[in-house]
Short mmCIF file of C-alpha atoms and ligand atoms in Angstrom, two decimals:
data_model
loop_
_atom_site.label_atom_id
_atom_site.label_comp_id
_atom_site.label_asym_id
_atom_site.label_seq_id
_atom_site.Cartn_x
_atom_site.Cartn_y
_atom_site.Cartn_z
CA MET A 1 0.00 0.00 0.00
CA ILE A 2 1.08 3.55 -0.71
CA GLU A 3 -0.01 6.09 1.83
CA ILE A 4 0.45 9.75 1.07
CA LYS A 5 -0.05 11.99 4.08
CA ASN A 6 -0.29 15.77 4.21
CA LEU A 7 1.95 16.05 1.19
CA SER A 8 2.86 19.52 -0.04
CA LYS A 9 5.36 20.69 -2.59
CA THR A 10 6.37 24.27 -3.20
CA PHE A 11 8.76 25.28 -5.96
CA ASN A 12 10.72 28.35 -5.01
CA SER A 13 12.70 30.52 -7.31
CA LYS A 14 14.07 34.01 -6.82
CA SER A 15 11.10 35.64 -8.41
CA SER A 16 8.23 33.28 -7.67
CA GLU A 17 6.75 30.59 -5.51
CA VAL A 18 4.59 27.83 -6.99
CA LYS A 19 2.54 25.72 -4.62
CA ALA A 20 2.34 22.66 -6.87
CA LEU A 21 0.84 20.30 -4.24
CA LYS A 22 -1.28 21.37 -1.31
CA ASN A 23 -1.86 18.93 1.50
CA ILE A 24 -2.50 15.79 -0.52
CA ASN A 25 -3.84 12.75 1.32
CA LEU A 26 -4.24 9.48 -0.56
CA GLN A 27 -4.20 5.76 0.07
CA ILE A 28 -3.44 3.55 -2.87
CA ASN A 29 -4.20 -0.10 -2.28
CA LYS A 30 -1.95 -2.97 -3.15
CA GLY A 31 -2.80 -4.44 -6.55
CA GLU A 32 -5.07 -1.64 -7.73
CA ILE A 33 -4.74 0.57 -10.77
CA PHE A 34 -5.18 4.00 -9.32
CA GLY A 35 -5.76 6.91 -11.68
CA ILE A 36 -4.99 10.56 -11.11
CA ILE A 37 -6.58 12.90 -13.61
CA GLY A 38 -6.21 16.63 -13.99
CA LEU A 39 -5.61 19.38 -16.48
CA SER A 40 -2.17 20.53 -17.51
CA GLY A 41 -0.36 22.19 -14.62
CA ALA A 42 -2.63 20.64 -11.97
CA GLY A 43 0.31 18.97 -10.23
CA LYS A 44 0.04 15.39 -11.56
CA SER A 45 3.67 14.91 -12.52
CA THR A 46 4.90 16.52 -9.33
CA LEU A 47 2.67 14.18 -7.31
CA ILE A 48 3.71 10.97 -9.06
CA ARG A 49 7.38 11.98 -8.95
CA THR A 50 7.27 12.37 -5.17
CA ILE A 51 6.33 8.67 -4.91
CA ASN A 52 9.84 7.64 -5.96
CA ARG A 53 11.36 10.89 -4.68
CA LEU A 54 12.39 12.16 -8.08
CA GLU A 55 10.80 15.20 -6.46
CA GLU A 56 11.48 15.92 -2.79
CA PRO A 57 8.31 16.84 -0.87
CA THR A 58 8.31 20.13 0.99
CA GLU A 59 6.09 18.65 3.68
CA GLY A 60 4.37 15.38 4.47
CA SER A 61 5.18 11.72 4.19
CA ILE A 62 4.91 8.88 1.70
CA ILE A 63 4.68 5.49 3.27
CA ILE A 64 5.24 2.49 1.04
CA GLU A 65 4.65 -0.88 2.69
CA GLY A 66 5.11 0.69 6.09
CA LYS A 67 8.31 2.52 5.19
CA ASP A 68 8.35 6.33 5.10
CA ILE A 69 10.38 6.93 1.98
CA THR A 70 10.83 10.62 2.73
CA LYS A 71 13.07 9.55 5.62
CA LEU A 72 15.33 7.12 3.74
CA ASP A 73 19.04 7.76 3.28
CA LYS A 74 20.66 7.41 -0.14
CA THR A 75 21.38 3.68 0.08
CA ASP A 76 17.92 2.77 1.34
CA LEU A 77 16.34 5.04 -1.23
CA ARG A 78 18.28 3.33 -4.00
CA ASN A 79 17.03 -0.06 -2.80
CA THR A 80 13.47 1.11 -2.48
CA ARG A 81 13.55 2.59 -5.96
CA LYS A 82 14.24 -0.87 -7.37
CA GLU A 83 10.72 -1.73 -6.27
CA ILE A 84 9.26 1.16 -8.26
CA GLY A 85 9.24 1.19 -12.07
CA MET A 86 8.26 4.24 -14.05
CA ILE A 87 7.19 5.02 -17.61
CA PHE A 88 6.81 8.40 -19.26
CA GLN A 89 4.96 10.17 -22.05
CA HIS A 90 8.05 10.43 -24.25
CA PHE A 91 9.38 6.95 -23.41
CA ASN A 92 12.89 8.21 -22.39
CA LEU A 93 14.76 5.41 -24.18
CA LEU A 94 18.48 5.57 -24.83
CA SER A 95 18.80 6.17 -28.55
CA SER A 96 22.27 4.67 -28.90
CA ARG A 97 21.17 1.38 -27.36
CA THR A 98 19.16 -1.40 -28.96
CA VAL A 99 15.84 -2.61 -27.57
CA PHE A 100 17.65 -5.43 -25.78
CA GLN A 101 20.26 -3.06 -24.35
CA ASN A 102 17.64 -0.57 -23.19
CA ILE A 103 15.79 -3.25 -21.25
CA ALA A 104 19.08 -4.61 -19.88
CA PHE A 105 20.21 -1.19 -18.69
CA PRO A 106 18.69 -1.13 -15.17
CA LEU A 107 19.84 -4.71 -14.62
CA GLU A 108 23.42 -3.77 -15.54
CA ILE A 109 23.29 -0.82 -13.17
CA ASN A 110 21.97 -3.03 -10.40
CA GLY A 111 24.89 -5.43 -10.90
CA TYR A 112 23.28 -8.58 -12.26
CA ASP A 113 25.47 -11.04 -14.16
CA LYS A 114 25.38 -11.39 -17.91
CA ASN A 115 23.60 -14.75 -18.03
CA TYR A 116 20.81 -13.61 -15.78
CA ILE A 117 20.39 -10.39 -17.75
CA GLU A 118 20.18 -12.30 -21.03
CA LYS A 119 17.54 -14.62 -19.62
CA ARG A 120 15.50 -11.88 -17.97
CA VAL A 121 15.52 -9.55 -20.99
CA ASN A 122 14.37 -12.36 -23.26
CA GLU A 123 11.52 -13.10 -20.86
CA LEU A 124 10.50 -9.44 -20.85
CA LEU A 125 10.66 -9.22 -24.63
CA LYS A 126 8.06 -11.99 -24.71
CA VAL A 127 5.85 -10.22 -22.17
CA VAL A 128 5.74 -7.06 -24.30
CA GLU A 129 5.72 -9.01 -27.58
CA LEU A 130 8.82 -7.46 -29.05
CA THR A 131 11.15 -10.42 -29.42
CA ASP A 132 11.51 -9.72 -33.14
CA LYS A 133 12.66 -6.14 -32.43
CA LYS A 134 15.37 -7.18 -30.00
CA ASN A 135 18.21 -5.67 -32.04
CA ALA A 136 16.37 -2.63 -33.37
CA TYR A 137 17.17 0.90 -32.24
CA PRO A 138 14.48 3.20 -30.79
CA SER A 139 14.47 5.34 -33.94
CA GLN A 140 13.30 2.27 -35.88
CA LEU A 141 10.25 1.75 -33.67
CA SER A 142 6.72 3.13 -33.62
CA GLY A 143 5.48 5.06 -30.56
CA GLY A 144 3.62 2.04 -29.26
CA GLN A 145 6.67 -0.18 -29.66
CA LYS A 146 8.85 2.37 -27.85
CA GLN A 147 6.42 2.40 -24.94
CA ARG A 148 6.53 -1.41 -24.87
CA VAL A 149 10.31 -1.24 -24.53
CA ALA A 150 9.92 1.32 -21.75
CA ILE A 151 7.44 -0.96 -19.99
CA ALA A 152 9.81 -3.93 -20.25
CA ARG A 153 12.64 -1.79 -18.90
CA ALA A 154 10.45 -0.60 -16.01
CA LEU A 155 9.60 -4.23 -15.16
CA ALA A 156 13.16 -5.52 -15.47
CA ASP A 157 14.01 -5.64 -11.79
CA ASN A 158 10.60 -7.00 -10.69
CA PRO A 159 9.13 -3.86 -9.17
CA LYS A 160 6.02 -3.97 -7.01
CA ILE A 161 4.84 -0.54 -8.11
CA LEU A 162 4.57 0.92 -11.59
CA LEU A 163 4.22 4.69 -12.03
CA CYS A 164 2.86 5.87 -15.38
CA ASP A 165 3.17 9.57 -16.19
CA GLU A 166 0.93 10.27 -19.21
CA ALA A 167 2.19 7.01 -20.69
CA THR A 168 -0.31 7.02 -23.54
CA SER A 169 -0.56 10.75 -24.20
CA ALA A 170 1.77 10.66 -27.20
CA LEU A 171 -0.05 7.73 -28.80
CA ASP A 172 -3.00 7.47 -31.16
CA PRO A 173 -6.28 5.99 -29.79
CA LYS A 174 -5.69 2.50 -31.18
CA THR A 175 -2.15 2.26 -29.82
CA THR A 176 -3.36 3.76 -26.54
CA LYS A 177 -5.83 0.92 -26.21
CA ALA A 178 -3.15 -1.68 -26.92
CA ILE A 179 -0.79 -0.19 -24.33
CA LEU A 180 -3.58 0.04 -21.75
CA ASN A 181 -4.40 -3.63 -22.39
CA LEU A 182 -0.75 -4.47 -21.86
CA LEU A 183 -0.76 -2.52 -18.58
CA LYS A 184 -3.83 -4.46 -17.45
CA LYS A 185 -2.17 -7.73 -18.39
CA ILE A 186 1.09 -7.05 -16.57
CA GLN A 187 -0.73 -5.65 -13.54
CA LYS A 188 -2.48 -9.01 -13.17
CA GLU A 189 0.47 -11.16 -14.06
CA PHE A 190 2.90 -9.50 -11.65
CA ASN A 191 0.35 -8.27 -9.10
CA LEU A 192 1.58 -4.72 -9.52
CA THR A 193 0.22 -1.63 -7.88
CA VAL A 194 -0.14 0.85 -10.72
CA VAL A 195 -0.42 4.61 -10.33
CA LEU A 196 -1.43 6.17 -13.58
CA ILE A 197 -1.74 9.84 -14.36
CA THR A 198 -3.47 11.22 -17.39
CA HIS A 199 -5.57 14.10 -18.62
CA GLN A 200 -7.86 11.71 -20.54
CA MET A 201 -10.92 10.18 -18.90
CA GLU A 202 -10.96 7.50 -21.62
CA VAL A 203 -7.74 6.16 -20.15
CA ILE A 204 -9.15 6.13 -16.63
CA LYS A 205 -12.32 4.43 -17.85
CA GLU A 206 -10.35 1.76 -19.64
CA VAL A 207 -8.09 0.57 -16.81
CA CYS A 208 -8.54 2.20 -13.41
CA ASN A 209 -10.30 0.93 -10.30
CA ARG A 210 -10.35 4.29 -8.54
CA VAL A 211 -9.55 7.80 -9.60
CA ALA A 212 -8.58 11.05 -7.90
CA ILE A 213 -9.18 14.35 -9.60
CA ILE A 214 -6.46 16.90 -8.96
CA GLU A 215 -6.89 20.60 -9.53
CA ALA A 216 -4.47 23.37 -8.63
CA GLY A 217 -2.47 21.03 -6.41
CA LYS A 218 -5.44 19.66 -4.48
CA ILE A 219 -7.45 16.46 -4.69
CA ILE A 220 -10.97 17.71 -5.29
CA GLU A 221 -12.74 14.39 -5.81
CA LEU A 222 -11.84 10.76 -5.23
CA ASN A 223 -13.94 7.70 -5.85
CA THR A 224 -14.35 4.48 -7.76
CA VAL A 225 -14.47 5.02 -11.50
CA GLU A 226 -18.09 3.77 -11.61
CA GLU A 227 -19.15 6.27 -8.94
CA ILE A 228 -17.40 9.20 -10.62
CA PHE A 229 -19.12 8.39 -13.90
CA ALA A 230 -22.51 7.83 -12.35
CA ARG A 231 -22.48 10.70 -9.88
CA PRO A 232 -19.71 13.21 -10.56
CA LYS A 233 -19.71 15.88 -7.88
CA THR A 234 -17.42 18.64 -9.05
CA ASN A 235 -17.77 20.55 -12.29
CA THR A 236 -14.30 19.37 -13.21
CA ALA A 237 -15.36 15.73 -12.91
CA LYS A 238 -18.47 16.47 -14.98
CA ALA A 239 -16.38 18.14 -17.64
CA PHE A 240 -13.98 15.20 -17.81
CA ILE A 241 -16.76 12.69 -18.40
CA SER A 242 -19.09 14.86 -20.45
CA HIS A 243 -18.18 13.29 -23.76
CA ILE A 244 -18.01 9.69 -22.63
CA HIS A 245 -21.27 7.87 -22.26
CA ARG A 246 -20.54 4.20 -22.16
CA SER A 247 -18.65 2.17 -19.58
CA SER A 248 -16.28 -0.55 -20.74
CA GLU A 249 -19.15 -3.00 -20.11
CA GLY A 250 -21.24 -1.06 -22.60
CA GLU A 251 -23.73 0.42 -20.12
CA ILE A 252 -24.99 3.87 -20.89
CA ILE A 253 -23.39 6.48 -18.68
CA TYR A 254 -25.00 9.88 -18.42
CA PRO A 255 -24.66 13.05 -16.38
CA THR A 256 -27.04 13.32 -13.45
CA THR A 257 -27.42 17.05 -13.20
CA PRO A 258 -30.27 17.92 -10.82
CA GLY A 259 -33.31 19.19 -12.68
CA SER A 260 -32.34 17.59 -15.96
CA THR A 261 -33.88 14.66 -17.79
CA VAL A 262 -31.95 12.22 -19.94
CA ILE A 263 -33.91 10.71 -22.78
CA LYS A 264 -33.17 8.27 -25.55
CA LEU A 265 -34.68 8.92 -28.95
CA GLY A 266 -35.13 6.26 -31.58
CA TYR A 267 -35.56 7.49 -35.10
CA LEU A 268 -37.38 5.47 -37.68
CA GLY A 269 -37.65 6.07 -41.37
CA ASP A 270 -38.76 9.54 -42.33
CA SER A 271 -38.54 11.03 -38.88
CA SER A 272 -34.77 10.84 -39.04
CA LYS A 273 -34.83 13.38 -41.86
CA LYS A 274 -36.38 16.03 -39.68
CA PRO A 275 -34.20 18.51 -37.81
CA ILE A 276 -35.53 17.35 -34.46
CA ILE A 277 -33.03 19.03 -32.18
CA SER A 278 -33.25 22.46 -33.72
CA SER A 279 -37.06 22.27 -33.74
CA LEU A 280 -37.06 21.34 -30.06
CA ILE A 281 -34.83 24.24 -29.11
CA ARG A 282 -36.81 26.68 -31.25
CA ASN A 283 -40.28 25.63 -30.16
CA PHE A 284 -39.84 24.91 -26.47
CA ASP A 285 -38.19 26.75 -23.62
CA ILE A 286 -35.66 24.03 -22.96
CA ASP A 287 -31.93 23.53 -23.27
CA ILE A 288 -30.50 20.45 -24.87
CA ASN A 289 -27.21 18.72 -24.48
CA ILE A 290 -26.49 15.98 -27.01
CA LEU A 291 -24.79 13.16 -25.14
CA SER A 292 -24.32 10.57 -27.82
CA GLY A 293 -25.53 9.51 -31.20
CA ASP A 294 -24.26 9.91 -34.66
CA ILE A 295 -24.87 13.44 -35.87
CA ASP A 296 -24.48 12.29 -39.47
CA GLU A 297 -27.26 9.86 -38.93
CA LEU A 298 -29.55 12.64 -37.80
CA GLN A 299 -29.42 14.19 -41.21
CA SER A 300 -29.78 10.97 -43.15
CA THR A 301 -32.75 8.69 -43.57
CA SER A 302 -31.21 5.84 -41.66
CA VAL A 303 -32.45 4.67 -38.29
CA GLY A 304 -30.66 6.41 -35.48
CA ASN A 305 -30.40 6.59 -31.76
CA LEU A 306 -29.74 9.70 -29.82
CA LEU A 307 -29.11 10.27 -26.14
CA ILE A 308 -29.87 13.78 -24.98
CA GLN A 309 -30.04 15.68 -21.73
CA VAL A 310 -32.95 18.11 -21.46
CA MET A 311 -32.94 21.05 -19.07
CA GLY A 312 -35.96 23.23 -18.35
CA ASN A 313 -39.10 23.30 -16.22
CA ASN A 314 -41.24 20.18 -16.08
CA GLU A 315 -44.15 21.66 -18.00
CA GLU A 316 -41.96 22.65 -20.96
CA LYS A 317 -40.21 19.30 -20.88
CA GLU A 318 -43.56 17.45 -20.96
CA LYS A 319 -44.75 19.53 -23.90
CA ALA A 320 -41.52 18.83 -25.74
CA PHE A 321 -41.76 15.10 -25.06
CA GLU A 322 -45.35 15.03 -26.36
CA TRP A 323 -44.24 16.78 -29.51
CA ILE A 324 -41.38 14.29 -29.99
CA LYS A 325 -43.81 11.39 -29.79
CA GLU A 326 -46.07 13.08 -32.34
CA GLN A 327 -43.13 13.07 -34.75
CA ASN A 328 -43.15 9.29 -34.64
CA ILE A 329 -39.98 9.09 -32.65
CA ASP A 330 -39.52 6.57 -29.86
CA LEU A 331 -38.83 8.29 -26.59
CA GLU A 332 -37.51 6.60 -23.50
CA VAL A 333 -36.78 8.48 -20.28
CA ILE A 334 -33.46 7.13 -19.00
CA TRP A 335 -33.11 9.34 -15.97
CA ASN A 336 -35.09 12.09 -14.34
CA GLY A 337 -33.56 14.25 -11.67
P1 ADP B 401 0.96 18.49 -14.54
O1 ADP B 401 1.85 17.28 -14.61
O2 ADP B 401 -0.36 18.22 -13.91
O3 ADP B 401 0.82 19.16 -15.86
P2 ADP B 401 3.11 19.59 -12.95
O4 ADP B 401 3.17 18.73 -11.75
O5 ADP B 401 4.13 19.36 -13.99
O6 ADP B 401 1.64 19.54 -13.57
O7 ADP B 401 3.22 21.11 -12.49
C1 ADP B 401 2.45 21.67 -11.44
C2 ADP B 401 2.85 23.10 -11.22
O8 ADP B 401 4.19 23.15 -10.70
C3 ADP B 401 2.88 23.95 -12.47
O9 ADP B 401 2.47 25.25 -12.14
C4 ADP B 401 4.32 23.91 -12.88
O10 ADP B 401 4.66 25.07 -13.62
C5 ADP B 401 5.03 23.89 -11.55
N1 ADP B 401 6.34 23.20 -11.61
C6 ADP B 401 6.55 21.92 -11.93
N2 ADP B 401 7.87 21.60 -11.86
C7 ADP B 401 8.50 22.75 -11.49
C8 ADP B 401 9.86 23.09 -11.24
N3 ADP B 401 10.83 22.18 -11.34
N4 ADP B 401 10.13 24.36 -10.89
C9 ADP B 401 9.14 25.28 -10.76
N5 ADP B 401 7.86 25.02 -10.97
C10 ADP B 401 7.51 23.78 -11.33
MG1 MG B 402 2.75 16.31 -16.24
#
């Protein structure tokens, strides 16, 4: 378990003072994939970097498996760091070394013998499915392949914790998915505790058990991923999930803003040709937020489904719903708050 207590970090320079972390308290359980999400500058990197003391906290403690790592001397810190692997947005591979040599690097530093290194690196190449790229140089690899090498390198010395700092932010959506699947696989296989920071809720949704939202150096919301999606409390949480409406299990996820109603519309035949949304907004005193559905489909004749959030007083909403039904559109109320 990782326990972060009253953690603060202030960067001081001659001309300014930046309070990057303000009294952070967090408990990350053994074997979970814990997400930290926030906008750029929120303090994510500073927070994750204090966990292996790449950044020295100004105040507070970080207790890993009962040991306060802020109190360790150099030797103990070096040993503890072996238990913590890290991967980065820009992979940080050594360009003059091959894939094999990159993965071998931490093992060489930690003084393992050649035979063991050979055996271990070959094992890791299999885990990240890069055996055929063993002798390639980083410049010959795609972004996804580079991150696989970085993951293998991070796992080389059998860490218990893996820190991921925007590990998929430089990758396209398809490669992101593949890397996230790999993270899930290795988490299970090696029973890792994974701390993952990102600015993308899609990433959190895909792999995390719990998530903390960080804003201006403070944790403003913390919960299971399901709970955050179902009942986001802060506006920041709402904004992060506003464009994602399905969980990985395929359930519909929708915002539960008090006073709003979420409805599902089913278009059939001719009704899909009509400009339903603009008519609704024009003819009724309601606001509409399109949650999901294919906008192209709205303008075509094909059958379509649309999830929308309707805001307004009940009377106006009722009138609007009646009108929708008159247009031969299926209407299902998903949520009413
Ligand atoms: P994030 O990773 O969420 O984008 P960071 O943790 O990198 O945010 O930065 C948080 C705040 O701390 C920002 O205002 C940033 O400018 C500042 N900061 C980060 N590192 C340093 C540093 N080494 N010196 C001074 N300020 C820093
Ligand atoms: Mg960062």
